[in-house]
Amino acid sequence: MNTHHSASFDASPFDITLAFADTEIGENQRWSTWPATMPTERGPLPRPEWVVTSAAAVDTELGILKTGKEADVFLIERAVPGAGSKPGTSTLLAAKRYRDREHRSFQRSSAYTEGRRTRRTRDARALAKKSAHGRAVAAAEWSFAEFAALSRMHELGAPVPYPVQVDGTEILMEFIGDDRVAAPRLAQVRADARELAGLLDQIVETMHLFAAAGLAHGDLSPYNLLVHRGRVRVIDLPQIVDTVSNPQGFDLLHRDCVNICDWFARRRVACDAEDLFAALMTSAFG
């Protein structure tokens, strides 16, 4: 990091002022965007102790984790220069950045957005006109939708990355991995039948949790499930659907069941999509 020295985590405003004056920002760095976010754009309380909230923190971009059709995910280190390893002074984050419609190679189906409301009337008009502002709003709608979904599911105890903040088209969330190496997706995992059966049990339990909350992931597959230290974590939630308010909600839930069971069945792990769907419907209406 191109820095000299800075204030500690519990620094006074005077010390932080000195930190700003003394810290040299490199090309791949920026000041932490945390102070610029509103309380509603920050993750649910209580926050994990590793979340860095100091105004003296610097975000350093360390590389790209994933390129996608609608968003890219970058590895970010948010740290208070010179603060050492004290909790709350340094952490790795995944920064998911949505593109506007002109720069996406994939257009999400309107099936996912039925039953949703745009936050502001002006934004709704801009979306309808497909103006430059409208394109920016559309990208931000997905980031805010995913942030809201992550926040809600975290509060319900679902195994999702903790959502740190949302700022325009960028979501900062807990990095799932060891050191700077991201956890593998389920599709990349090599495991025996017993281990796979254990992973399936975790996925089914999570699907029940979603269903009991009246929700379906909507795009569940081995490519948006991470496996970290034997535990499954669910990612990519912008298309989460309310199974009641969305007319296609139960069809999308059924598709989730088929996607998961087909993958495990090909690996000789028993999973019946129709039985799973029936069980989830019981959770949804139980």
CSV table of N, CA, C and O in Angstrom, one decimal, residues 1-47:
chain,number,residue,atom,x,y,z
A,1,MET,N,0.8,-1.2,0.0
A,1,MET,CA,0.0,0.0,0.0
A,1,MET,C,0.9,1.2,0.0
A,1,MET,O,1.8,1.3,0.8
A,2,ASN,N,0.5,2.2,-0.9
A,2,ASN,CA,1.3,3.4,-0.9
A,2,ASN,C,0.9,4.4,0.1
A,2,ASN,O,0.2,5.4,-0.1
A,3,THR,N,1.3,4.1,1.4
A,3,THR,CA,0.9,4.9,2.5
A,3,THR,C,2.0,5.2,3.4
A,3,THR,O,3.1,4.5,3.3
A,4,HIS,N,1.9,6.3,4.2
A,4,HIS,CA,2.9,6.6,5.1
A,4,HIS,C,2.5,6.1,6.5
A,4,HIS,O,2.9,5.0,6.9
A,5,HIS,N,1.6,6.8,7.2
A,5,HIS,CA,1.1,6.3,8.4
A,5,HIS,C,-0.3,7.0,8.6
A,5,HIS,O,-0.6,7.9,8.0
A,6,SER,N,-1.0,6.4,9.5
A,6,SER,CA,-2.4,6.9,9.7
A,6,SER,C,-2.8,6.7,11.1
A,6,SER,O,-2.1,6.1,11.9
A,7,ALA,N,-4.0,7.1,11.4
A,7,ALA,CA,-4.6,7.0,12.8
A,7,ALA,C,-5.0,5.6,13.1
A,7,ALA,O,-5.3,4.8,12.2
A,8,SER,N,-5.1,5.3,14.3
A,8,SER,CA,-5.6,4.0,14.7
A,8,SER,C,-7.1,4.0,14.6
A,8,SER,O,-7.8,5.0,14.4
A,9,PHE,N,-7.7,2.8,14.8
A,9,PHE,CA,-9.2,2.6,14.7
A,9,PHE,C,-10.0,3.5,15.5
A,9,PHE,O,-11.0,4.1,15.1
A,10,ASP,N,-9.5,3.8,16.8
A,10,ASP,CA,-10.3,4.6,17.7
A,10,ASP,C,-9.7,6.0,17.8
A,10,ASP,O,-9.7,6.7,18.8
A,11,ALA,N,-9.2,6.5,16.6
A,11,ALA,CA,-8.5,7.8,16.6
A,11,ALA,C,-9.5,8.9,16.8
A,11,ALA,O,-10.7,8.8,16.5
A,12,SER,N,-9.0,10.0,17.3
A,12,SER,CA,-9.8,11.2,17.4
A,12,SER,C,-10.0,11.9,16.1
A,12,SER,O,-9.2,11.6,15.1
A,13,PRO,N,-11.0,12.8,15.9
A,13,PRO,CA,-11.1,13.5,14.7
A,13,PRO,C,-9.9,14.2,14.2
A,13,PRO,O,-9.6,14.3,13.0
A,14,PHE,N,-9.1,14.8,15.2
A,14,PHE,CA,-7.9,15.5,14.9
A,14,PHE,C,-6.9,14.5,14.3
A,14,PHE,O,-6.2,14.8,13.3
A,15,ASP,N,-6.8,13.3,14.9
A,15,ASP,CA,-5.8,12.3,14.4
A,15,ASP,C,-6.3,11.8,13.0
A,15,ASP,O,-5.4,11.6,12.1
A,16,ILE,N,-7.6,11.7,12.7
A,16,ILE,CA,-8.1,11.3,11.4
A,16,ILE,C,-7.7,12.4,10.4
A,16,ILE,O,-7.4,12.0,9.3
A,17,THR,N,-7.9,13.6,10.8
A,17,THR,CA,-7.5,14.7,9.8
A,17,THR,C,-6.0,14.6,9.4
A,17,THR,O,-5.7,14.7,8.3
A,18,LEU,N,-5.2,14.3,10.4
A,18,LEU,CA,-3.8,14.1,10.1
A,18,LEU,C,-3.6,12.9,9.2
A,18,LEU,O,-2.7,12.9,8.3
A,19,ALA,N,-4.4,11.8,9.4
A,19,ALA,CA,-4.3,10.6,8.6
A,19,ALA,C,-4.6,11.0,7.1
A,19,ALA,O,-3.9,10.5,6.2
A,20,PHE,N,-5.7,11.7,6.9
A,20,PHE,CA,-6.0,12.1,5.5
A,20,PHE,C,-4.9,12.9,4.9
A,20,PHE,O,-4.5,12.7,3.7
A,21,ALA,N,-4.3,13.8,5.7
A,21,ALA,CA,-3.2,14.6,5.1
A,21,ALA,C,-1.9,13.8,4.9
A,21,ALA,O,-1.2,14.1,4.0
A,22,ASP,N,-1.7,12.8,5.6
A,22,ASP,CA,-0.5,12.0,5.6
A,22,ASP,C,-0.6,10.8,4.7
A,22,ASP,O,0.5,10.2,4.4
A,23,THR,N,-1.8,10.4,4.3
A,23,THR,CA,-1.9,9.1,3.5
A,23,THR,C,-1.9,9.4,2.0
A,23,THR,O,-2.7,10.3,1.5
A,24,GLU,N,-1.0,8.7,1.3
A,24,GLU,CA,-0.9,8.9,-0.1
A,24,GLU,C,-1.7,7.8,-0.8
A,24,GLU,O,-1.5,6.6,-0.5
A,25,ILE,N,-2.7,8.2,-1.6
A,25,ILE,CA,-3.6,7.2,-2.3
A,25,ILE,C,-3.0,6.8,-3.6
A,25,ILE,O,-2.7,7.6,-4.5
A,26,GLY,N,-2.9,5.5,-3.8
A,26,GLY,CA,-2.4,5.0,-5.1
A,26,GLY,C,-3.5,4.8,-6.2
A,26,GLY,O,-4.6,5.1,-5.9
A,27,GLU,N,-3.1,4.4,-7.4
A,27,GLU,CA,-4.0,4.3,-8.5
A,27,GLU,C,-5.1,3.3,-8.2
A,27,GLU,O,-6.2,3.4,-8.7
A,28,ASN,N,-4.7,2.2,-7.5
A,28,ASN,CA,-5.7,1.2,-7.3
A,28,ASN,C,-6.4,1.3,-5.9
A,28,ASN,O,-6.9,0.4,-5.3
A,29,GLN,N,-6.4,2.6,-5.4
A,29,GLN,CA,-6.9,2.8,-4.1
A,29,GLN,C,-8.0,4.0,-4.1
A,29,GLN,O,-8.0,4.7,-5.0
A,30,ARG,N,-8.7,4.0,-3.0
A,30,ARG,CA,-9.7,5.1,-2.8
A,30,ARG,C,-9.9,5.2,-1.3
A,30,ARG,O,-9.6,4.2,-0.5
A,31,TRP,N,-10.4,6.3,-0.8
A,31,TRP,CA,-10.8,6.4,0.6
A,31,TRP,C,-12.0,5.5,0.7
A,31,TRP,O,-12.8,5.3,-0.2
A,32,SER,N,-12.2,4.9,1.9
A,32,SER,CA,-13.3,4.1,2.2
A,32,SER,C,-14.6,4.8,1.9
A,32,SER,O,-14.8,6.0,2.2
A,33,THR,N,-15.5,4.1,1.2
A,33,THR,CA,-16.8,4.7,0.9
A,33,THR,C,-17.8,4.6,2.0
A,33,THR,O,-19.0,5.0,1.9
A,34,TRP,N,-17.5,3.9,3.1
A,34,TRP,CA,-18.4,3.7,4.2
A,34,TRP,C,-19.0,5.0,4.7
A,34,TRP,O,-20.2,5.1,4.9
A,35,PRO,N,-18.2,6.1,5.0
A,35,PRO,CA,-18.7,7.3,5.6
A,35,PRO,C,-19.8,8.0,4.7
A,35,PRO,O,-20.6,8.7,5.2
A,36,ALA,N,-19.7,7.7,3.4
A,36,ALA,CA,-20.7,8.3,2.4
A,36,ALA,C,-22.0,7.6,2.3
A,36,ALA,O,-22.9,8.1,1.7
A,37,THR,N,-22.1,6.4,2.9
A,37,THR,CA,-23.3,5.7,2.9
A,37,THR,C,-24.3,6.0,4.0
A,37,THR,O,-23.8,6.4,5.1
A,38,MET,N,-25.6,5.9,3.7
A,38,MET,CA,-26.6,6.2,4.8
A,38,MET,C,-26.8,4.9,5.6
A,38,MET,O,-26.5,3.8,5.1
A,39,PRO,N,-27.4,5.0,6.8
A,39,PRO,CA,-27.6,3.8,7.6
A,39,PRO,C,-28.4,2.8,6.9
A,39,PRO,O,-28.2,1.6,7.0
A,40,THR,N,-29.4,3.1,6.0
A,40,THR,CA,-30.2,2.2,5.2
A,40,THR,C,-29.3,1.5,4.2
A,40,THR,O,-29.8,0.5,3.6
A,41,GLU,N,-28.1,2.0,3.9
A,41,GLU,CA,-27.3,1.4,2.9
A,41,GLU,C,-26.2,0.5,3.5
A,41,GLU,O,-25.2,0.1,2.8
A,42,ARG,N,-26.3,0.3,4.8
A,42,ARG,CA,-25.3,-0.5,5.5
A,42,ARG,C,-26.0,-1.8,6.1
A,42,ARG,O,-27.2,-1.9,6.2
A,43,GLY,N,-25.1,-2.8,6.3
A,43,GLY,CA,-25.6,-4.1,6.7
A,43,GLY,C,-26.3,-4.1,8.0
A,43,GLY,O,-26.2,-3.2,8.8
A,44,PRO,N,-27.1,-5.2,8.2
A,44,PRO,CA,-27.9,-5.3,9.5
A,44,PRO,C,-27.1,-5.3,10.7
A,44,PRO,O,-26.0,-5.8,10.7
A,45,LEU,N,-27.7,-4.8,11.8
A,45,LEU,CA,-27.1,-4.9,13.1
A,45,LEU,C,-27.5,-6.2,13.8
A,45,LEU,O,-28.6,-6.7,13.5
A,46,PRO,N,-26.6,-6.8,14.7
A,46,PRO,CA,-25.3,-6.3,15.0
A,46,PRO,C,-24.3,-6.6,13.9
A,46,PRO,O,-24.4,-7.6,13.3
A,47,ARG,N,-23.4,-5.7,13.7
A,47,ARG,CA,-22.4,-5.9,12.7
A,47,ARG,C,-21.3,-6.8,13.2
A,47,ARG,O,-20.9,-6.7,14.4
